[in-house]
Amino acid sequence: MTYTIPDEPTPSTLAKLAVRPMWPLFALMFVNTGVSWLWFIANSFFQGSPYLKKEVAWIALGLAGSCLGVFAIATALSQGFIDESMIPYLLIILTVWKLGISYKVFVLQNNSFELFEYFQESVSNGAIPFIAMVIIFQQISLYQLLPSYIYLVLR
């Protein structure tokens, strides 16, 4: 009979690339949602998180909710239910939605990351890719590259 810890991660061969989950959360705050959620999924895969499917499901829910929110705002605006002056306030609701989803994924990933960190000798420093992303995304104007609908969903 063997004993296994239910939350114990099963690291992949790319476990050296796993970073603390706070770095993808910082990417949400300082870069954009799309990059952050992709980094959360990659980090979960790298550390072999037992919650990978749950994390992907939460991110899919967040993406679906963001799409629905942007669609609802655009529809309400085109139908005359809201004035253009209300859009910034409605976008705050969308931002809170993305923060809530990201925090839930952060909590799930952080639980298994602590065990991952205990069994691994070292973890990667997430500051280097984070700073690179901040610099790159300050130089690129996604608003000009992407259609406005996609930009608002991933912003």
XYZ file of N, CA, C and O in Angstrom:
620
model
N 0.836 -1.169 0.000
C 0.000 0.000 0.000
C 0.891 1.246 0.000
O 1.792 1.364 0.809
N 0.617 2.145 -0.927
C 1.417 3.366 -0.994
C 0.559 4.552 -0.595
O -0.650 4.577 -0.809
N 1.225 5.515 -0.040
C 0.538 6.729 0.398
C 0.823 7.835 -0.600
O 1.971 8.093 -0.943
N -0.227 8.480 -1.074
C -0.046 9.626 -1.961
C -0.798 10.820 -1.393
O -1.873 10.670 -0.798
N -0.229 11.962 -1.591
C -0.862 13.206 -1.177
C -1.758 13.652 -2.321
O -1.292 13.781 -3.452
N -3.037 13.883 -2.093
C -3.948 14.226 -3.191
C -3.550 15.489 -3.944
O -3.774 15.598 -5.130
N -2.963 16.453 -3.244
C -2.572 17.713 -3.875
C -1.170 17.680 -4.451
O -0.682 18.683 -4.946
N -0.516 16.525 -4.367
C 0.873 16.467 -4.795
C 0.990 16.641 -6.308
O 0.351 15.940 -7.085
N 1.804 17.616 -6.725
C 1.984 17.833 -8.159
C 2.839 16.733 -8.789
O 3.652 16.103 -8.121
N 2.627 16.513 -10.071
C 3.459 15.597 -10.839
C 4.143 16.426 -11.921
O 3.592 16.619 -12.997
N 5.322 16.967 -11.602
C 5.980 17.903 -12.507
C 6.279 17.302 -13.879
O 6.566 16.122 -14.014
N 6.203 18.157 -14.887
C 6.540 17.741 -16.241
C 8.049 17.876 -16.428
O 8.776 18.286 -15.519
N 8.504 17.539 -17.611
C 9.938 17.673 -17.896
C 10.347 19.139 -17.962
O 11.525 19.452 -17.888
N 9.375 20.027 -18.090
C 9.649 21.465 -18.140
C 9.461 22.120 -16.771
O 9.197 23.314 -16.681
N 9.608 21.351 -15.706
C 9.373 21.860 -14.351
C 10.300 23.015 -14.002
O 9.971 23.835 -13.150
N 11.423 23.112 -14.682
C 12.357 24.210 -14.410
C 11.773 25.561 -14.794
O 12.248 26.588 -14.346
N 10.741 25.548 -15.631
C 10.132 26.803 -16.084
C 9.007 27.286 -15.171
O 8.470 28.378 -15.372
N 8.641 26.500 -14.182
C 7.553 26.887 -13.269
C 7.997 28.059 -12.396
O 9.130 28.108 -11.920
N 7.094 28.997 -12.215
C 7.352 30.174 -11.383
C 6.278 30.253 -10.301
O 5.267 29.569 -10.360
N 6.503 31.106 -9.331
C 5.491 31.315 -8.303
C 4.224 31.874 -8.956
O 4.306 32.719 -9.837
N 3.048 31.438 -8.527
C 1.797 31.894 -9.149
C 1.529 33.392 -9.012
O 0.676 33.933 -9.702
N 2.268 34.067 -8.167
C 2.043 35.510 -8.049
C 2.478 36.248 -9.310
O 1.931 37.296 -9.635
N 3.426 35.675 -10.080
C 3.909 36.365 -11.275
C 2.846 36.423 -12.374
O 2.652 37.491 -12.973
N 2.126 35.349 -12.672
C 1.017 35.497 -13.627
C -0.075 36.446 -13.118
O -0.706 37.149 -13.906
N -0.269 36.491 -11.791
C -1.242 37.428 -11.235
C -0.767 38.870 -11.432
O -1.554 39.750 -11.782
N 0.527 39.117 -11.242
C 1.086 40.444 -11.525
C 0.955 40.780 -13.010
O 0.725 41.935 -13.370
N 1.103 39.771 -13.873
C 0.951 40.009 -15.316
C -0.472 40.460 -15.631
O -0.677 41.285 -16.525
N -1.441 39.945 -14.900
C -2.819 40.410 -15.083
C -2.911 41.897 -14.781
O -3.556 42.650 -15.505
N -2.258 42.316 -13.725
C -2.370 43.701 -13.293
C -1.573 44.672 -14.167
O -2.012 45.801 -14.384
N -0.423 44.243 -14.656
C 0.465 45.172 -15.336
C 0.608 44.954 -16.839
O 1.127 45.819 -17.533
N 0.188 43.806 -17.349
C 0.318 43.544 -18.791
C -1.075 43.474 -19.391
O -1.593 44.468 -19.882
N -1.700 42.303 -19.392
C -3.106 42.151 -19.801
C -3.609 40.770 -19.404
O -2.840 39.896 -19.017
N -4.888 40.602 -19.541
C -5.535 39.366 -19.102
C -5.122 38.166 -19.944
O -4.889 37.085 -19.411
N -5.048 38.352 -21.251
C -4.708 37.242 -22.145
C -3.366 36.616 -21.805
O -3.237 35.392 -21.697
N -2.361 37.459 -21.622
C -1.022 36.973 -21.280
C -1.049 36.282 -19.916
O -0.453 35.215 -19.731
N -1.737 36.890 -18.974
C -1.797 36.332 -17.626
C -2.432 34.952 -17.617
O -1.903 34.013 -17.011
N -3.580 34.816 -18.288
C -4.266 33.525 -18.277
C -3.481 32.460 -19.017
O -3.460 31.307 -18.596
N -2.813 32.813 -20.093
C -1.947 31.840 -20.781
C -0.788 31.423 -19.886
O -0.408 30.243 -19.851
N -0.234 32.369 -19.152
C 0.869 32.056 -18.246
C 0.398 31.180 -17.091
O 1.098 30.257 -16.675
N -0.797 31.432 -16.585
C -1.358 30.567 -15.538
C -1.468 29.123 -16.037
O -1.099 28.181 -15.329
N -1.988 28.937 -17.248
C -2.151 27.585 -17.787
C -0.793 26.921 -17.992
O -0.597 25.761 -17.620
N 0.156 27.652 -18.589
C 1.491 27.095 -18.813
C 2.158 26.745 -17.487
O 2.764 25.670 -17.346
N 2.050 27.622 -16.512
C 2.673 27.384 -15.210
C 2.062 26.168 -14.523
O 2.763 25.381 -13.897
N 0.765 26.015 -14.656
C 0.099 24.856 -14.084
C 0.610 23.563 -14.732
O 0.839 22.563 -14.052
N 0.780 23.601 -16.045
C 1.317 22.435 -16.759
C 2.761 22.162 -16.334
O 3.126 21.016 -16.085
N 3.581 23.199 -16.238
C 4.989 23.030 -15.868
C 5.140 22.412 -14.488
O 5.963 21.530 -14.290
N 4.335 22.861 -13.531
C 4.471 22.330 -12.177
C 3.724 21.010 -11.999
O 3.867 20.359 -10.975
N 2.916 20.625 -12.979
C 2.170 19.377 -12.880
C 1.049 19.475 -11.864
O 0.797 18.536 -11.105
N 0.375 20.590 -11.855
C -0.683 20.834 -10.882
C -1.799 19.800 -10.998
O -2.278 19.508 -12.092
N -2.238 19.247 -9.872
C -3.369 18.318 -9.921
C -4.681 19.040 -10.244
O -5.689 18.409 -10.528
N -4.647 20.370 -10.202
C -5.841 21.177 -10.475
C -5.835 21.763 -11.886
O -6.578 22.699 -12.150
N -5.021 21.233 -12.775
C -4.893 21.788 -14.126
C -6.245 21.906 -14.819
O -6.574 22.963 -15.381
N -7.047 20.869 -14.773
C -8.357 20.912 -15.441
C -9.274 21.958 -14.812
O -9.992 22.657 -15.518
N -9.241 22.064 -13.489
C -10.056 23.075 -12.819
C -9.598 24.484 -13.200
O -10.421 25.374 -13.424
N -8.287 24.680 -13.248
C -7.749 25.996 -13.587
C -8.122 26.384 -15.016
O -8.531 27.521 -15.268
N -8.009 25.445 -15.935
C -8.390 25.714 -17.325
C -9.887 25.992 -17.408
O -10.322 26.891 -18.144
N -10.690 25.260 -16.636
C -12.137 25.492 -16.636
C -12.470 26.885 -16.103
O -13.332 27.580 -16.658
N -11.798 27.318 -15.046
C -12.029 28.655 -14.510
C -11.629 29.727 -15.521
O -12.327 30.733 -15.674
N -10.504 29.510 -16.192
C -10.063 30.492 -17.194
C -11.024 30.508 -18.379
O -11.341 31.577 -18.909
N -11.521 29.358 -18.784
C -12.520 29.312 -19.864
C -13.792 30.047 -19.437
O -14.392 30.782 -20.236
N -14.211 29.860 -18.188
C -15.361 30.580 -17.665
C -15.100 32.087 -17.669
O -15.974 32.878 -18.028
N -13.890 32.469 -17.278
C -13.530 33.883 -17.285
C -13.544 34.472 -18.686
O -14.034 35.586 -18.900
N -13.043 33.717 -19.641
C -13.038 34.176 -21.035
C -14.461 34.282 -21.576
O -14.812 35.267 -22.226
N -15.279 33.298 -21.274
C -16.677 33.332 -21.719
C -17.421 34.504 -21.075
O -18.180 35.218 -21.755
N -17.200 34.724 -19.800
C -17.833 35.848 -19.116
C -17.371 37.189 -19.654
O -18.166 38.130 -19.780
N -16.085 37.287 -19.991
C -15.558 38.521 -20.570
C -16.169 38.784 -21.938
O -16.552 39.917 -22.247
N -16.265 37.731 -22.757
C -16.897 37.879 -24.078
C -18.349 38.304 -23.927
O -18.818 39.209 -24.631
N -19.062 37.669 -23.014
C -20.463 38.000 -22.777
C -20.613 39.437 -22.272
O -21.516 40.167 -22.691
N -19.717 39.841 -21.386
C -19.768 41.198 -20.847
C -19.538 42.258 -21.910
O -20.267 43.253 -21.980
N -18.526 42.044 -22.748
C -18.256 43.002 -23.822
C -19.413 43.023 -24.810
O -19.838 44.094 -25.275
N -19.956 41.850 -25.129
C -21.104 41.776 -26.047
C -22.316 42.500 -25.460
O -23.023 43.218 -26.164
N -22.560 42.322 -24.165
C -23.697 42.981 -23.511
C -23.529 44.500 -23.521
O -24.496 45.230 -23.783
N -22.324 44.967 -23.253
C -22.078 46.407 -23.277
C -22.280 46.961 -24.684
O -22.934 47.992 -24.878
N -21.729 46.271 -25.688
C -21.864 46.733 -27.073
C -23.330 46.723 -27.520
O -23.786 47.661 -28.187
N -24.050 45.682 -27.155
C -25.468 45.589 -27.528
C -26.285 46.672 -26.837
O -27.118 47.329 -27.473
N -26.048 46.870 -25.551
C -26.788 47.905 -24.813
C -26.498 49.291 -25.373
O -27.392 50.135 -25.458
N -25.269 49.513 -25.786
C -24.902 50.801 -26.371
C -25.577 50.999 -27.728
O -26.129 52.061 -28.005
N -25.567 49.955 -28.549
C -26.163 50.080 -29.886
C -27.689 50.192 -29.832
O -28.292 50.808 -30.702
N -28.314 49.610 -28.818
C -29.765 49.678 -28.674
C -30.221 50.955 -27.947
O -31.421 51.196 -27.838
N -29.272 51.721 -27.441
C -29.614 52.968 -26.762
C -29.995 52.806 -25.307
O -30.525 53.738 -24.699
N -29.729 51.629 -24.711
C -30.058 51.414 -23.300
C -29.091 52.145 -22.367
O -29.447 52.464 -21.236
N -27.871 52.343 -22.845
C -26.879 53.056 -22.040
C -26.281 54.179 -22.872
O -26.311 54.158 -24.101
N -25.719 55.131 -22.176
C -25.039 56.251 -22.812
C -23.538 55.941 -22.863
O -23.044 55.139 -22.070
N -22.824 56.586 -23.762
C -21.375 56.340 -23.866
C -20.640 56.693 -22.589
O -19.583 56.130 -22.308
N -21.183 57.614 -21.813
C -20.526 58.014 -20.570
C -20.539 56.899 -19.518
O -19.764 56.941 -18.562
N -21.382 55.890 -19.694
C -21.463 54.782 -18.740
C -20.444 53.680 -19.019
O -20.199 52.830 -18.151
N -19.855 53.661 -20.199
C -18.959 52.570 -20.595
C -17.786 52.393 -19.633
O -17.498 51.262 -19.229
N -17.062 53.455 -19.229
C -15.949 53.226 -18.291
C -16.377 52.538 -16.991
O -15.643 51.721 -16.441
N -17.573 52.858 -16.511
C -18.062 52.259 -15.266
C -18.437 50.788 -15.466
O -18.213 49.958 -14.594
N -18.979 50.483 -16.627
C -19.310 49.087 -16.928
C -18.043 48.261 -17.150
O -18.016 47.069 -16.834
N -17.004 48.886 -17.678
C -15.733 48.177 -17.857
C -15.081 47.853 -16.516
O -14.294 46.904 -16.421
N -15.415 48.608 -15.478
C -14.917 48.277 -14.135
C -15.489 46.935 -13.692
O -14.787 46.112 -13.094
N -16.757 46.687 -13.999
C -17.371 45.400 -13.660
C -16.637 44.273 -14.382
O -16.357 43.222 -13.795
N -16.294 44.497 -15.633
C -15.554 43.504 -16.406
C -14.165 43.256 -15.793
O -13.710 42.115 -15.708
N -13.522 44.319 -15.335
C -12.213 44.192 -14.696
C -12.309 43.408 -13.394
O -11.463 42.551 -13.113
N -13.325 43.678 -12.611
C -13.526 42.946 -11.349
C -13.776 41.464 -11.641
O -13.279 40.586 -10.923
N -14.522 41.166 -12.702
C -14.762 39.779 -13.118
C -13.439 39.077 -13.396
O -13.184 37.972 -12.917
N -12.580 39.720 -14.185
C -11.287 39.122 -14.544
C -10.390 38.950 -13.324
O -9.693 37.940 -13.194
N -10.406 39.929 -12.429
C -9.613 39.813 -11.202
C -10.105 38.663 -10.327
O -9.304 37.920 -9.756
N -11.415 38.512 -10.221
C -11.973 37.425 -9.412
C -11.609 36.056 -9.953
O -11.204 35.162 -9.200
N -11.746 35.884 -11.258
C -11.388 34.607 -11.886
C -9.903 34.332 -11.700
O -9.493 33.218 -11.339
N -9.082 35.347 -11.928
C -7.632 35.172 -11.807
C -7.228 34.853 -10.378
O -6.320 34.042 -10.155
N -7.888 35.478 -9.418
C -7.557 35.184 -8.028
C -7.932 33.750 -7.671
O -7.193 33.074 -6.949
N -9.058 33.270 -8.176
C -9.462 31.879 -7.929
C -8.419 30.918 -8.499
O -8.030 29.945 -7.840
N -7.955 31.196 -9.730
C -6.925 30.344 -10.346
C -5.628 30.445 -9.544
O -4.942 29.437 -9.324
N -5.293 31.643 -9.082
C -4.094 31.836 -8.263
C -4.153 30.980 -7.005
O -3.183 30.319 -6.648
N -5.294 30.990 -6.324
C -5.431 30.213 -5.082
C -5.296 28.720 -5.364
O -4.603 28.003 -4.634
N -5.949 28.235 -6.422
C -5.822 26.814 -6.780
C -4.370 26.450 -7.076
O -3.866 25.418 -6.619
N -3.709 27.300 -7.855
C -2.338 26.991 -8.256
C -1.360 27.129 -7.096
O -0.411 26.358 -6.985
N -1.607 28.073 -6.215
C -0.701 28.292 -5.096
C -0.724 27.121 -4.120
O 0.302 26.788 -3.526
N -1.881 26.493 -3.954
C -1.969 25.337 -3.046
C -1.025 24.221 -3.469
O -0.308 23.656 -2.649
N -1.030 23.877 -4.739
C -0.155 22.797 -5.184
C 1.274 23.278 -5.398
O 2.211 22.485 -5.329
N 1.459 24.579 -5.628
C 2.807 25.090 -5.851
C 3.657 24.983 -4.589
O 4.867 24.751 -4.670
N 3.038 25.140 -3.446
C 3.806 25.027 -2.206
C 4.408 23.634 -2.059
O 5.558 23.488 -1.651
N 3.653 22.601 -2.405
C 4.209 21.237 -2.389
C 5.255 21.068 -3.482
O 6.292 20.437 -3.269
N 4.986 21.619 -4.656
C 5.943 21.554 -5.760
C 7.272 22.171 -5.334
O 8.331 21.614 -5.570
N 7.206 23.317 -4.702
C 8.416 24.017 -4.260
C 9.153 23.212 -3.192
O 10.383 23.187 -3.150
N 8.414 22.515 -2.348
C 9.032 21.711 -1.301
C 9.830 20.550 -1.900
O 10.930 20.247 -1.459
N 9.273 19.903 -2.935
C 9.935 18.742 -3.519
C 10.994 19.114 -4.551
O 11.919 18.343 -4.772
N 10.864 20.250 -5.191
C 11.875 20.702 -6.153
C 12.980 21.424 -5.392
O 12.751 22.011 -4.349
N 14.201 21.386 -5.957
C 15.284 22.093 -5.287
C 15.213 23.596 -5.504
O 15.593 24.383 -4.658
N 14.719 24.003 -6.665
C 14.620 25.435 -6.944
C 13.489 25.683 -7.926
O 13.053 24.788 -8.641
N 13.030 26.921 -7.945
C 12.005 27.338 -8.897
C 12.554 28.531 -9.679
O 13.440 29.239 -9.217
N 12.009 28.737 -10.854
C 12.476 29.836 -11.693
C 12.034 31.174 -11.122
O 11.017 31.281 -10.450
N 12.828 32.182 -11.455
C 12.498 33.538 -11.055
C 11.543 34.121 -12.086
O 11.911 34.301 -13.236
N 10.334 34.412 -11.681
C 9.332 34.938 -12.600
C 9.487 36.413 -12.892
O 8.815 36.950 -13.775
N 10.379 37.092 -12.170
C 10.554 38.527 -12.382
C 11.121 38.821 -13.770
O 10.730 39.810 -14.393
N 11.992 37.969 -14.264
C 12.626 38.228 -15.558
C 11.610 38.179 -16.701
O 11.511 39.143 -17.471
N 10.801 37.112 -16.848
C 9.799 37.147 -17.915
C 8.735 38.218 -17.682
O 8.243 38.818 -18.640
N 8.416 38.503 -16.415
C 7.429 39.536 -16.122
C 7.904 40.905 -16.593
O 7.173 41.632 -17.271
N 9.133 41.261 -16.258
C 9.685 42.557 -16.683
C 9.775 42.627 -18.200
O 9.450 43.655 -18.804
N 10.181 41.513 -18.830
C 10.240 41.488 -20.299
C 8.857 41.719 -20.903
O 8.708 42.479 -21.870
N 7.830 41.087 -20.333
C 6.470 41.272 -20.844
C 6.001 42.711 -20.673
O 5.368 43.280 -21.566
N 6.294 43.291 -19.526
C 5.881 44.677 -19.286
C 6.533 45.595 -20.307
O 5.870 46.450 -20.909
N 7.817 45.419 -20.543
C 8.534 46.266 -21.507
C 7.988 46.053 -22.913
O 7.714 47.019 -23.639
N 7.816 44.810 -23.315
C 7.329 44.517 -24.673
C 5.923 45.058 -24.884
O 5.643 45.698 -25.892
N 5.038 44.823 -23.922
C 3.652 45.242 -24.111
C 3.448 46.746 -23.934
O 2.417 47.270 -24.322
N 4.426 47.450 -23.352
C 4.351 48.906 -23.348
C 4.716 49.459 -24.724
O 4.250 50.521 -25.107
N 5.541 48.720 -25.459
C 5.958 49.156 -26.794
C 4.905 48.836 -27.851
O 4.815 49.511 -28.854
N 4.135 47.777 -27.618
C 3.131 47.341 -28.597
C 1.780 47.923 -28.205
O 1.348 47.797 -27.071
N 1.118 48.522 -29.150
C -0.228 49.039 -28.900
C -1.235 48.003 -29.390
O -1.559 47.940 -30.577
N -1.708 47.164 -28.468
C -2.656 46.122 -28.837
C -3.969 46.703 -29.345
O -4.658 46.073 -30.131
N -4.298 47.918 -28.892
C -5.543 48.534 -29.322
C -5.541 48.771 -30.828
O -6.568 48.688 -31.482
N -4.364 49.041 -31.383
C -4.257 49.274 -32.830
C -4.136 47.968 -33.602
O -4.505 47.899 -34.761
N -3.623 46.923 -32.967
C -3.402 45.650 -33.660
C -4.631 44.751 -33.681
O -4.852 44.023 -34.641
N -5.411 44.778 -32.613
C -6.554 43.868 -32.476
C -7.864 44.615 -32.699
O -7.950 45.815 -32.425
N -8.876 43.904 -33.159
C -10.210 44.532 -33.208
C -10.638 44.935 -31.793
O -10.248 44.301 -30.808
N -11.431 45.975 -31.686
C -11.777 46.522 -30.377
C -12.475 45.498 -29.476
O -12.278 45.496 -28.269
N -13.288 44.600 -30.063
C -13.985 43.590 -29.256
C -12.977 42.665 -28.578
O -13.038 42.430 -27.373
N -12.027 42.152 -29.345
C -11.024 41.236 -28.786
C -10.133 41.962 -27.798
O -9.763 41.431 -26.751
N -9.803 43.213 -28.102
C -8.983 44.009 -27.192
C -9.660 44.157 -25.835
O -9.035 43.990 -24.791
N -10.958 44.453 -25.825
C -11.673 44.625 -24.566
C -11.794 43.314 -23.792
O -11.770 43.319 -22.561
N -11.908 42.207 -24.490
C -11.992 40.899 -23.818
C -10.649 40.575 -23.162
O -10.596 40.089 -22.028
N -9.538 40.843 -23.830
C -8.221 40.454 -23.345
C -7.512 41.563 -22.564
O -6.408 41.354 -22.101
N -8.099 42.702 -22.444
C -7.464 43.832 -21.785
C -7.328 43.598 -20.311
O -8.087 43.036 -19.629
